[in-house]
mmCIF file of C-alpha atoms in Angstrom:
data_model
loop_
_atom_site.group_PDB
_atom_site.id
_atom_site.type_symbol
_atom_site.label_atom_id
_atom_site.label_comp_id
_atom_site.label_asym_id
_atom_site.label_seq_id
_atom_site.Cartn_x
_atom_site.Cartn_y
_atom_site.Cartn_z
ATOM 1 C CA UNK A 3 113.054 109.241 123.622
ATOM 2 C CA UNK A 4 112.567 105.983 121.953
ATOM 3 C CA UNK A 5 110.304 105.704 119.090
ATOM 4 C CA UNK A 6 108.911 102.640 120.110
ATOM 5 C CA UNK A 7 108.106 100.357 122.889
ATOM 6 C CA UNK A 8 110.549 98.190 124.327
ATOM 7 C CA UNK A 9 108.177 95.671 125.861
ATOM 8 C CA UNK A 10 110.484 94.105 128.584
ATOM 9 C CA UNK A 11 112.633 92.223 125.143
ATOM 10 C CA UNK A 12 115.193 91.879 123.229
ATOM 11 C CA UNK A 13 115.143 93.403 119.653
ATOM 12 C CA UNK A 14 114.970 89.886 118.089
ATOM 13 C CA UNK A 15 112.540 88.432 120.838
ATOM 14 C CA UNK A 16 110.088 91.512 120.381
ATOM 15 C CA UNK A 17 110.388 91.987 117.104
ATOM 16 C CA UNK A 18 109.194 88.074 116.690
ATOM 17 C CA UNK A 19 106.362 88.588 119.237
ATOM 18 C CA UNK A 20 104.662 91.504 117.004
ATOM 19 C CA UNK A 21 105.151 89.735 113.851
ATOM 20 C CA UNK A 22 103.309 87.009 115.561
ATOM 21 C CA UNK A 23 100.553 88.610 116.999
ATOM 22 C CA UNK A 24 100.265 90.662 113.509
ATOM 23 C CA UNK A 25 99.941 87.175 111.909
ATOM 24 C CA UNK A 26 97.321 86.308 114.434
ATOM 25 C CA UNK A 27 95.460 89.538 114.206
ATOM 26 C CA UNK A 28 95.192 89.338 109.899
ATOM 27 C CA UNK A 29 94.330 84.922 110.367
ATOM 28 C CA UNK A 30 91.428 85.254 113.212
ATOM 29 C CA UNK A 31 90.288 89.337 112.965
ATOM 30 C CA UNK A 32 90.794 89.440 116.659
ATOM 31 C CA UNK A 33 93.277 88.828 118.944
ATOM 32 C CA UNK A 34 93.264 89.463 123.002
ATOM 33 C CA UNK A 35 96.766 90.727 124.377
ATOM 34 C CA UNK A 36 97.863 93.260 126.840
ATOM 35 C CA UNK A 37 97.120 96.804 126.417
ATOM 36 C CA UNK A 38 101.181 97.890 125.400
ATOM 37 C CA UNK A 39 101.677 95.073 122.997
ATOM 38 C CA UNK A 40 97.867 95.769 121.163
ATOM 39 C CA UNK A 41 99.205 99.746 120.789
ATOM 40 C CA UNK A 42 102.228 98.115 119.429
ATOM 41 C CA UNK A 43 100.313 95.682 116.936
ATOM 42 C CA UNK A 44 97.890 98.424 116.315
ATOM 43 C CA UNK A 45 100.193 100.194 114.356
ATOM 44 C CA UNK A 46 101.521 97.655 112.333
ATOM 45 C CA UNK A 47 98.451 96.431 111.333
ATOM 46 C CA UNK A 48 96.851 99.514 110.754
ATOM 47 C CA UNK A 49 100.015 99.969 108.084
ATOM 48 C CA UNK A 50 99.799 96.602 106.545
ATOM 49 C CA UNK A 51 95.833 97.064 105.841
ATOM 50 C CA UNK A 52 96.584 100.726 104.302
ATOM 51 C CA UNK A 53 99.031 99.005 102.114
ATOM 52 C CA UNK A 54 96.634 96.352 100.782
ATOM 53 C CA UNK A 55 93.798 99.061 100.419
ATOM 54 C CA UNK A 56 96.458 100.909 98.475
ATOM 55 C CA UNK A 57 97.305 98.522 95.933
ATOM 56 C CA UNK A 58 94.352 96.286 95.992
ATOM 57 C CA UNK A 59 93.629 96.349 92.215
ATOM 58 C CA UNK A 60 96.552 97.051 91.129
ATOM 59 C CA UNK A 61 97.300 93.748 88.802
ATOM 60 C CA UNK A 62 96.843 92.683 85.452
ATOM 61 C CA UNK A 63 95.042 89.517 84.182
ATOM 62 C CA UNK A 64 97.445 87.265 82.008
ATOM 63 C CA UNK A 65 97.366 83.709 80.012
ATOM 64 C CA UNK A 66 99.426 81.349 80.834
ATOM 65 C CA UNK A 67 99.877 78.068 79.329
ATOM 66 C CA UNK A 68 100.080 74.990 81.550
ATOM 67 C CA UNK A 69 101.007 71.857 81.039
ATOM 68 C CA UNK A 70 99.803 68.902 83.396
ATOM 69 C CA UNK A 71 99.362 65.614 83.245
ATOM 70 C CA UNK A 72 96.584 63.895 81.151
ATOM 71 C CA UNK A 73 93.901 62.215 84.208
ATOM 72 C CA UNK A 74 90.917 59.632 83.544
ATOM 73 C CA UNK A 75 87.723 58.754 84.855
ATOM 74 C CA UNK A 76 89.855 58.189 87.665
ATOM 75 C CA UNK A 77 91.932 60.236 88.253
ATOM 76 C CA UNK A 78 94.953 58.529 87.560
ATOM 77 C CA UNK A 79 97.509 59.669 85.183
ATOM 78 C CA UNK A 80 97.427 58.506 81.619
ATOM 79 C CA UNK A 81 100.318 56.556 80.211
ATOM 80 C CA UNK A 82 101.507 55.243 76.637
ATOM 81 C CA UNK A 83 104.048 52.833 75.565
ATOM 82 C CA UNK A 84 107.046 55.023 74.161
ATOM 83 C CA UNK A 85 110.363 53.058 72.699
ATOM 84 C CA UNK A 86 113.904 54.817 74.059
ATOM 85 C CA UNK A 87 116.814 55.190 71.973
ATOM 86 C CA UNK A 88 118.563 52.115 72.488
ATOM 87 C CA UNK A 89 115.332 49.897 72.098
ATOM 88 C CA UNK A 90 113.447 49.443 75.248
ATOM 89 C CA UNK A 91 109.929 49.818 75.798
ATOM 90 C CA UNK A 92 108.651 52.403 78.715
ATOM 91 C CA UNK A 93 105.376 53.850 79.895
ATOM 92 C CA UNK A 94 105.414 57.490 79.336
ATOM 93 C CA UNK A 95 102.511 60.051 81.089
ATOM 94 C CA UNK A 96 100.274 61.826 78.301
ATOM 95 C CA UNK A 97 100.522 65.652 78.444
ATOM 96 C CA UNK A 98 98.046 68.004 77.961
ATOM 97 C CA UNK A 99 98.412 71.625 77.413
ATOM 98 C CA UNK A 100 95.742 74.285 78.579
ATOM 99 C CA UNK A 101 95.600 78.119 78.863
ATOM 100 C CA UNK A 102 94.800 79.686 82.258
ATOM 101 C CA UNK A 103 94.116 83.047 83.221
ATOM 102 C CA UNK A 104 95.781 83.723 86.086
ATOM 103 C CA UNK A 105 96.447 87.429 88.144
ATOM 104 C CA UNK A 106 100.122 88.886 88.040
ATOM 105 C CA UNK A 107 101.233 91.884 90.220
ATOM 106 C CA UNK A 108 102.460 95.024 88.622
ATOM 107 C CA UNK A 109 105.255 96.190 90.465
ATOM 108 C CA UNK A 110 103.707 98.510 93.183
ATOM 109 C CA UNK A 111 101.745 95.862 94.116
ATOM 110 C CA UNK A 112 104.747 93.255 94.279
ATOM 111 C CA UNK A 113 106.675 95.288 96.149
ATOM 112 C CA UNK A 114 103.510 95.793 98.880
ATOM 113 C CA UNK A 115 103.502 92.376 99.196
ATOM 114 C CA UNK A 116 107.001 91.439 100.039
ATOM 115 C CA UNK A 117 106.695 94.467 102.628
ATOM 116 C CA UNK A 118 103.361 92.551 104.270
ATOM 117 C CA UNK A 119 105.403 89.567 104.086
ATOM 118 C CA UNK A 120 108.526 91.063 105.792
ATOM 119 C CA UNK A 121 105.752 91.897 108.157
ATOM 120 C CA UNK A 122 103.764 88.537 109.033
ATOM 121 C CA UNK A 123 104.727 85.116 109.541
ATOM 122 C CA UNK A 124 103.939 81.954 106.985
ATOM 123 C CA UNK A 125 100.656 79.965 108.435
ATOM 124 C CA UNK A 126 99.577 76.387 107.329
ATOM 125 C CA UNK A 127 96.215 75.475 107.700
ATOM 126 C CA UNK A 128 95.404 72.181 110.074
ATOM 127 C CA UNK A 129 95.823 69.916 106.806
ATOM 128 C CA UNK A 130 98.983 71.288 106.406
ATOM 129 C CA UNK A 131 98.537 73.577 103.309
ATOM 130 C CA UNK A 132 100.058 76.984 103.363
ATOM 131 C CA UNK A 133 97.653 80.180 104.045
ATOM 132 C CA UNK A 134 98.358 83.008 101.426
ATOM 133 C CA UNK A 135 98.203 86.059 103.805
ATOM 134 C CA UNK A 136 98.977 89.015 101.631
ATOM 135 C CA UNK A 137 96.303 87.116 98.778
ATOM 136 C CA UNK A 138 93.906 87.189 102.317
ATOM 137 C CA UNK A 139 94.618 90.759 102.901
ATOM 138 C CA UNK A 140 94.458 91.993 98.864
ATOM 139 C CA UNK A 141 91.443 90.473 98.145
ATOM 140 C CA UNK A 142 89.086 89.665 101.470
ATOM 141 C CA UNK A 143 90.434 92.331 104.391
ATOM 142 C CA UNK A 144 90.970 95.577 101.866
ATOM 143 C CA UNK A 145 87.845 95.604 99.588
ATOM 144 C CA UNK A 146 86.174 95.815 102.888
ATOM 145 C CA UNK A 147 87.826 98.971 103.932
ATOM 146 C CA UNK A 148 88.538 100.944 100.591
ATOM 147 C CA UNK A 149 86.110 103.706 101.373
ATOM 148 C CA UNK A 150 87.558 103.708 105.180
ATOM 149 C CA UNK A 151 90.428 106.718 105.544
ATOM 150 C CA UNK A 152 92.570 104.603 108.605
ATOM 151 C CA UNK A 153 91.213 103.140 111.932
ATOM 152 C CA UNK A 154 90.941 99.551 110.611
ATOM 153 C CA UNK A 155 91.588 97.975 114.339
ATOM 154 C CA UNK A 156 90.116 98.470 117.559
ATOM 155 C CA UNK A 157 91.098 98.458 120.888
ATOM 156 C CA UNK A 158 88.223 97.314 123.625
ATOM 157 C CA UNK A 159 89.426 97.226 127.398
ATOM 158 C CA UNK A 160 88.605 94.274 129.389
ATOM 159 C CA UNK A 161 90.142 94.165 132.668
ATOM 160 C CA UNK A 162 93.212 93.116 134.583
ATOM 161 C CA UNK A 163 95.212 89.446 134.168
ATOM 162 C CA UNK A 164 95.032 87.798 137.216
ATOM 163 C CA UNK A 165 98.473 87.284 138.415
ATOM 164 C CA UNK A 166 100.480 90.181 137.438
ATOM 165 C CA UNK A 167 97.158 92.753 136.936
ATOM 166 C CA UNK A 168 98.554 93.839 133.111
ATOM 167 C CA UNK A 169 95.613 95.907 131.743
ATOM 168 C CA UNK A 170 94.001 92.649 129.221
ATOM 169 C CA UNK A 171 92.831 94.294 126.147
ATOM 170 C CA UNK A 172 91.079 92.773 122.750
ATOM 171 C CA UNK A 173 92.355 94.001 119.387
ATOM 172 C CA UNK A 174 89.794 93.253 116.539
ATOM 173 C CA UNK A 175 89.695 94.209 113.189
ATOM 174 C CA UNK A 176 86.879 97.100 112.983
#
C-alpha cells in the first residue's frame, strides 16, 4: 500500500505541485484545490507549522557591527578626496561603523528552517523583493498557534468543478 497519494503524476511533477500549493497555503492562509491534493497539503503544512511552533523562540539576540556607507541630507553617499600610491587624486565614500542587534538561530532552530525551506518555494513580492517564509512562519503564523496541540488547517467542502466534477475543497489556515 503506498504511503502516499499518487495524484495522477510523476514523482518530480507532484512533488513540485505540493511544494507549490504549500507555498501558497503559508503566503495567502487559504488556498482552494481539490479535495485529494488539500489531504495531501494538509499534512505538510500541518508539519511545517508544528515545526515553527516548536522552535519559535529558540534564538539568541547578538551585536553585530556594520559598516555602510556615510549618507547626507540626501541621501547620497559621502565622498572625500583620497591621494593613491602613485600620486593621483580620487573620490573615496566615507564609512561609518554602527552596532546592530540582530537575531541568530541556535542550531535547532537552523536546522527547522532549512527543513521548511526544503519544503516551500522562494516568493518575491510584486516589487520584486524576496518574501522570507520561514521568518513569516517563526514569527507571525506560530505565536498564533503555540497553545494549539495540531489541527492548524482546515478543510471546508464546496462542491464539484464543473467539467470533470473533482470534489472542490478550500484549505485555510484555522
Amino acid at each position: 500500500m503506498a504511503r502516499n497519494r499518487k495524484l495522477g503524476k510523476p514523482t518530480d511533477q507532484r512533488l513540485a505541485m505540493l511544494r507549490c500549493l504549500t507555498t501558497d497555503l503559508i503566503l495567502h492562509g487559504k488556498i482552494q484545490t481539490t479535495e485529494t491534493r488539500a489531504k495531501e497539503v494538509k499534512a505538510i503544512a500541518d508539519s511545517i507549522i508544528s515545526l515553527a511552533v516548536k522552535e519559535k523562540d529558540n534564538f539568541e539576540m547578538v551585536d553585530v557591527k556594520v559598516v555602510t556607507a556615510k549618507l547626507d541630507s540626501k541621501g547620497n553617499k559621502e565622498t572625500e578626496k583620497a591621494t593613491s600610491k602613485n600620486g593621483k587624486e580620487y573620490l573615496k565614500v566615507v564609512k561609518e561603523e554602527k552596532t546592530v542587534s540582530r537575531q541568530k538561530d541556535m542550531p535547532t532552530r537552523l536546522n527547522a528552517r532549512k527543513k521548511i525551506m526544503r519544503m516551500v518555494n522562494k516568493v518575491k513580492d510584486e516589487k520584486g523583493k524576496n518574501i522570507d517564509l520561514p521568518s513569516k512562519l517563526f514569527n507571525e503564523i506560530a505565536p498564533k498557534y503555540e497553545s494549539r496541540v495540531g489541527g492548524y488547517t482546515r478543510i471546508i467542502k464546496i462542491g464539484q468543478r464543473r467539467g470533470d466534477a473533482a470534489p472542490i475543497v478550500i484549505l485555510e489556515l484555522v
